[in-house]
Structures are given as structure tokens and as C-alpha cells.
């Protein structure tokens, strides 16, 4: 999600669409306490969820950067994202 998310939590009330956040629990660029702040902000919000791959580092899903890519946490996060999209987009009216 990026290191800017914890600093933008004051904007969370403005998010009306369903949102899913992914973090690596072992990310050296985003302190775990910042991730915990996002967890607290999302807690109890019906349209938001957060997932932390504790064994994931920074940009663990980035296949184009072998120094970051971690297949196992990436696969877990991808599965969660697919499930989230299937669940939240299924009942959305078509826009056009």
C-alpha cells in the first residue's frame, strides 16, 4: 500500500467505496506500529479490511523487482484481493 497510508488516516472518513489494505509485517520501510495504526483505523468499518502478511517485506508482491518479490506472501495477498473483489463487486450496479 505504501508508506503514505498511515500518515493519511485522517482522510479515512472520506472513503465511501470498499477498500482493502495490504502490508508486509516485516517491511523495513513501514514500521509495524504504523501498520497497527491502520489496523486500528480500519477496525469495525464494514467496508474496509486490512491484511498483514507478517512474513512479507516491502513490496512483496512486486514481481518486477526480484529484490522485493516474495512468492508466498504475494500469493496469500492475491487470493485475499480476489476474494474481496468477488465479494464487493458482485452487487455493484453497472456504471456507464
mmCIF file with all atom_site columns, C-alpha atoms in Angstrom:
data_model
loop_
_atom_site.group_PDB
_atom_site.id
_atom_site.type_symbol
_atom_site.label_atom_id
_atom_site.label_alt_id
_atom_site.label_comp_id
_atom_site.label_asym_id
_atom_site.label_entity_id
_atom_site.label_seq_id
_atom_site.pdbx_PDB_ins_code
_atom_site.Cartn_x
_atom_site.Cartn_y
_atom_site.Cartn_z
_atom_site.occupancy
_atom_site.B_iso_or_equiv
_atom_site.pdbx_formal_charge
_atom_site.auth_seq_id
_atom_site.auth_comp_id
_atom_site.auth_asym_id
_atom_site.auth_atom_id
_atom_site.pdbx_PDB_model_num
ATOM 1  C CA . UNK A 1 1  ? 0.000   0.000   0.000   1.00 0.00 ? 1  UNK A CA 1
ATOM 2  C CA . UNK A 1 2  ? 2.814   2.344   0.597   1.00 0.00 ? 2  UNK A CA 1
ATOM 3  C CA . UNK A 1 3  ? 4.314   4.256   3.430   1.00 0.00 ? 3  UNK A CA 1
ATOM 4  C CA . UNK A 1 4  ? 1.935   7.200   2.894   1.00 0.00 ? 4  UNK A CA 1
ATOM 5  C CA . UNK A 1 5  ? -1.160  5.355   4.134   1.00 0.00 ? 5  UNK A CA 1
ATOM 6  C CA . UNK A 1 6  ? -0.504  5.647   7.892   1.00 0.00 ? 6  UNK A CA 1
ATOM 7  C CA . UNK A 1 7  ? 0.012   9.386   7.517   1.00 0.00 ? 7  UNK A CA 1
ATOM 8  C CA . UNK A 1 8  ? -3.292  9.825   5.668   1.00 0.00 ? 8  UNK A CA 1
ATOM 9  C CA . UNK A 1 9  ? -5.591  8.175   8.203   1.00 0.00 ? 9  UNK A CA 1
ATOM 10 C CA . UNK A 1 10 ? -7.318  11.494  8.821   1.00 0.00 ? 10 UNK A CA 1
ATOM 11 C CA . UNK A 1 11 ? -8.900  11.023  5.399   1.00 0.00 ? 11 UNK A CA 1
ATOM 12 C CA . UNK A 1 12 ? -10.389 7.604   6.133   1.00 0.00 ? 12 UNK A CA 1
ATOM 13 C CA . UNK A 1 13 ? -13.864 9.023   6.743   1.00 0.00 ? 13 UNK A CA 1
ATOM 14 C CA . UNK A 1 14 ? -13.923 10.243  3.142   1.00 0.00 ? 14 UNK A CA 1
ATOM 15 C CA . UNK A 1 15 ? -13.566 6.716   1.731   1.00 0.00 ? 15 UNK A CA 1
ATOM 16 C CA . UNK A 1 16 ? -17.021 5.531   0.721   1.00 0.00 ? 16 UNK A CA 1
ATOM 17 C CA . UNK A 1 17 ? -16.106 2.630   -1.556  1.00 0.00 ? 17 UNK A CA 1
ATOM 18 C CA . UNK A 1 18 ? -14.992 -0.729  -0.174  1.00 0.00 ? 18 UNK A CA 1
ATOM 19 C CA . UNK A 1 19 ? -11.248 -0.746  0.478   1.00 0.00 ? 19 UNK A CA 1
ATOM 20 C CA . UNK A 1 20 ? -8.722  -3.426  1.254   1.00 0.00 ? 20 UNK A CA 1
ATOM 21 C CA . UNK A 1 21 ? -5.255  -2.680  2.604   1.00 0.00 ? 21 UNK A CA 1
ATOM 22 C CA . UNK A 1 22 ? -2.221  -4.978  2.408   1.00 0.00 ? 22 UNK A CA 1
ATOM 23 C CA . UNK A 1 23 ? 1.020   -4.634  4.321   1.00 0.00 ? 23 UNK A CA 1
ATOM 24 C CA . UNK A 1 24 ? 4.089   -6.694  4.951   1.00 0.00 ? 24 UNK A CA 1
ATOM 25 C CA . UNK A 1 25 ? 4.674   -7.219  8.660   1.00 0.00 ? 25 UNK A CA 1
ATOM 26 C CA . UNK A 1 26 ? 8.425   -7.316  8.105   1.00 0.00 ? 26 UNK A CA 1
ATOM 27 C CA . UNK A 1 27 ? 8.598   -4.182  5.957   1.00 0.00 ? 27 UNK A CA 1
ATOM 28 C CA . UNK A 1 28 ? 11.695  -2.174  6.926   1.00 0.00 ? 28 UNK A CA 1
ATOM 29 C CA . UNK A 1 29 ? 10.211  0.985   5.362   1.00 0.00 ? 29 UNK A CA 1
ATOM 30 C CA . UNK A 1 30 ? 6.845   0.962   7.137   1.00 0.00 ? 30 UNK A CA 1
ATOM 31 C CA . UNK A 1 31 ? 7.217   0.465   10.895  1.00 0.00 ? 31 UNK A CA 1
ATOM 32 C CA . UNK A 1 32 ? 4.923   -2.155  12.390  1.00 0.00 ? 32 UNK A CA 1
ATOM 33 C CA . UNK A 1 33 ? 3.477   0.494   14.727  1.00 0.00 ? 33 UNK A CA 1
ATOM 34 C CA . UNK A 1 34 ? 2.334   2.454   11.644  1.00 0.00 ? 34 UNK A CA 1
ATOM 35 C CA . UNK A 1 35 ? 0.638   -0.667  10.314  1.00 0.00 ? 35 UNK A CA 1
ATOM 36 C CA . UNK A 1 36 ? -1.016  -1.108  13.726  1.00 0.00 ? 36 UNK A CA 1
ATOM 37 C CA . UNK A 1 37 ? -2.409  2.439   13.407  1.00 0.00 ? 37 UNK A CA 1
ATOM 38 C CA . UNK A 1 38 ? -4.028  1.447   10.105  1.00 0.00 ? 38 UNK A CA 1
ATOM 39 C CA . UNK A 1 39 ? -5.386  -1.720  11.725  1.00 0.00 ? 39 UNK A CA 1
ATOM 40 C CA . UNK A 1 40 ? -6.999  0.392   14.472  1.00 0.00 ? 40 UNK A CA 1
ATOM 41 C CA . UNK A 1 41 ? -8.432  2.867   11.945  1.00 0.00 ? 41 UNK A CA 1
ATOM 42 C CA . UNK A 1 42 ? -9.987  0.109   9.828   1.00 0.00 ? 42 UNK A CA 1
ATOM 43 C CA . UNK A 1 43 ? -11.305 -1.944  12.757  1.00 0.00 ? 43 UNK A CA 1
ATOM 44 C CA . UNK A 1 44 ? -15.092 -2.078  12.828  1.00 0.00 ? 44 UNK A CA 1
ATOM 45 C CA . UNK A 1 45 ? -15.551 -0.448  9.431   1.00 0.00 ? 45 UNK A CA 1
ATOM 46 C CA . UNK A 1 46 ? -17.896 -2.588  7.400   1.00 0.00 ? 46 UNK A CA 1
ATOM 47 C CA . UNK A 1 47 ? -16.478 -1.605  4.008   1.00 0.00 ? 47 UNK A CA 1
ATOM 48 C CA . UNK A 1 48 ? -12.777 -1.891  4.857   1.00 0.00 ? 48 UNK A CA 1
ATOM 49 C CA . UNK A 1 49 ? -10.365 -4.623  5.704   1.00 0.00 ? 49 UNK A CA 1
ATOM 50 C CA . UNK A 1 50 ? -6.655  -4.906  6.292   1.00 0.00 ? 50 UNK A CA 1
ATOM 51 C CA . UNK A 1 51 ? -4.358  -7.873  5.844   1.00 0.00 ? 51 UNK A CA 1
ATOM 52 C CA . UNK A 1 52 ? -0.810  -8.083  7.096   1.00 0.00 ? 52 UNK A CA 1
ATOM 53 C CA . UNK A 1 53 ? 1.441   -10.786 5.745   1.00 0.00 ? 53 UNK A CA 1
ATOM 54 C CA . UNK A 1 54 ? 3.749   -10.969 8.744   1.00 0.00 ? 54 UNK A CA 1
ATOM 55 C CA . UNK A 1 55 ? 6.404   -12.758 6.697   1.00 0.00 ? 55 UNK A CA 1
ATOM 56 C CA . UNK A 1 56 ? 6.188   -10.159 3.924   1.00 0.00 ? 56 UNK A CA 1
ATOM 57 C CA . UNK A 1 57 ? 8.649   -7.357  3.446   1.00 0.00 ? 57 UNK A CA 1
ATOM 58 C CA . UNK A 1 58 ? 8.398   -4.173  1.433   1.00 0.00 ? 58 UNK A CA 1
ATOM 59 C CA . UNK A 1 59 ? 6.670   -4.514  -1.959  1.00 0.00 ? 59 UNK A CA 1
ATOM 60 C CA . UNK A 1 60 ? 6.431   -8.282  -1.501  1.00 0.00 ? 60 UNK A CA 1
ATOM 61 C CA . UNK A 1 61 ? 4.063   -8.571  -4.459  1.00 0.00 ? 61 UNK A CA 1
ATOM 62 C CA . UNK A 1 62 ? 6.343   -6.747  -6.911  1.00 0.00 ? 62 UNK A CA 1
ATOM 63 C CA . UNK A 1 63 ? 7.368   -9.442  -9.411  1.00 0.00 ? 63 UNK A CA 1
ATOM 64 C CA . UNK A 1 64 ? 9.328   -6.930  -11.463 1.00 0.00 ? 64 UNK A CA 1
ATOM 65 C CA . UNK A 1 65 ? 11.725  -6.255  -8.598  1.00 0.00 ? 65 UNK A CA 1
ATOM 66 C CA . UNK A 1 66 ? 13.270  -9.601  -7.601  1.00 0.00 ? 66 UNK A CA 1
ATOM 67 C CA . UNK A 1 67 ? 14.916  -7.992  -4.580  1.00 0.00 ? 67 UNK A CA 1
ATOM 68 C CA . UNK A 1 68 ? 11.448  -7.384  -3.100  1.00 0.00 ? 68 UNK A CA 1
ATOM 69 C CA . UNK A 1 69 ? 9.243   -10.148 -4.511  1.00 0.00 ? 69 UNK A CA 1
ATOM 70 C CA . UNK A 1 70 ? 8.257   -12.861 -2.057  1.00 0.00 ? 70 UNK A CA 1
ATOM 71 C CA . UNK A 1 71 ? 6.061   -15.509 -3.696  1.00 0.00 ? 71 UNK A CA 1
ATOM 72 C CA . UNK A 1 72 ? 4.350   -16.955 -0.610  1.00 0.00 ? 72 UNK A CA 1
ATOM 73 C CA . UNK A 1 73 ? 3.079   -13.724 0.976   1.00 0.00 ? 73 UNK A CA 1
ATOM 74 C CA . UNK A 1 74 ? 2.264   -12.425 -2.508  1.00 0.00 ? 74 UNK A CA 1
ATOM 75 C CA . UNK A 1 75 ? 0.102   -15.455 -3.259  1.00 0.00 ? 75 UNK A CA 1
ATOM 76 C CA . UNK A 1 76 ? -1.768  -15.116 0.053   1.00 0.00 ? 76 UNK A CA 1
ATOM 77 C CA . UNK A 1 77 ? -2.432  -11.420 -0.553  1.00 0.00 ? 77 UNK A CA 1
ATOM 78 C CA . UNK A 1 78 ? -3.517  -12.040 -4.142  1.00 0.00 ? 78 UNK A CA 1
ATOM 79 C CA . UNK A 1 79 ? -6.032  -14.669 -3.034  1.00 0.00 ? 79 UNK A CA 1
ATOM 80 C CA . UNK A 1 80 ? -7.441  -12.258 -0.442  1.00 0.00 ? 80 UNK A CA 1
ATOM 81 C CA . UNK A 1 81 ? -7.693  -9.495  -3.045  1.00 0.00 ? 81 UNK A CA 1
ATOM 82 C CA . UNK A 1 82 ? -9.524  -11.772 -5.488  1.00 0.00 ? 82 UNK A CA 1
ATOM 83 C CA . UNK A 1 83 ? -11.986 -12.844 -2.786  1.00 0.00 ? 83 UNK A CA 1
ATOM 84 C CA . UNK A 1 84 ? -12.519 -9.216  -1.777  1.00 0.00 ? 84 UNK A CA 1
ATOM 85 C CA . UNK A 1 85 ? -13.207 -8.141  -5.352  1.00 0.00 ? 85 UNK A CA 1
ATOM 86 C CA . UNK A 1 86 ? -15.569 -11.040 -5.970  1.00 0.00 ? 86 UNK A CA 1
ATOM 87 C CA . UNK A 1 87 ? -17.464 -10.184 -2.803  1.00 0.00 ? 87 UNK A CA 1
ATOM 88 C CA . UNK A 1 88 ? -17.631 -6.415  -3.216  1.00 0.00 ? 88 UNK A CA 1
ATOM 89 C CA . UNK A 1 89 ? -18.091 -6.105  -6.981  1.00 0.00 ? 89 UNK A CA 1
ATOM 90 C CA . UNK A 1 90 ? -20.757 -8.767  -7.273  1.00 0.00 ? 90 UNK A CA 1
ATOM 91 C CA . UNK A 1 91 ? -23.546 -6.445  -6.094  1.00 0.00 ? 91 UNK A CA 1
ATOM 92 C CA . UNK A 1 92 ? -22.310 -3.163  -7.534  1.00 0.00 ? 92 UNK A CA 1
ATOM 93 C CA . UNK A 1 93 ? -24.580 -1.543  -10.125 1.00 0.00 ? 93 UNK A CA 1
ATOM 94 C CA . UNK A 1 94 ? -23.066 -1.045  -13.559 1.00 0.00 ? 94 UNK A CA 1
ATOM 95 C CA . UNK A 1 95 ? -21.795 2.456   -14.211 1.00 0.00 ? 95 UNK A CA 1
ATOM 96 C CA . UNK A 1 96 ? -21.626 3.944   -17.618 1.00 0.00 ? 96 UNK A CA 1
#
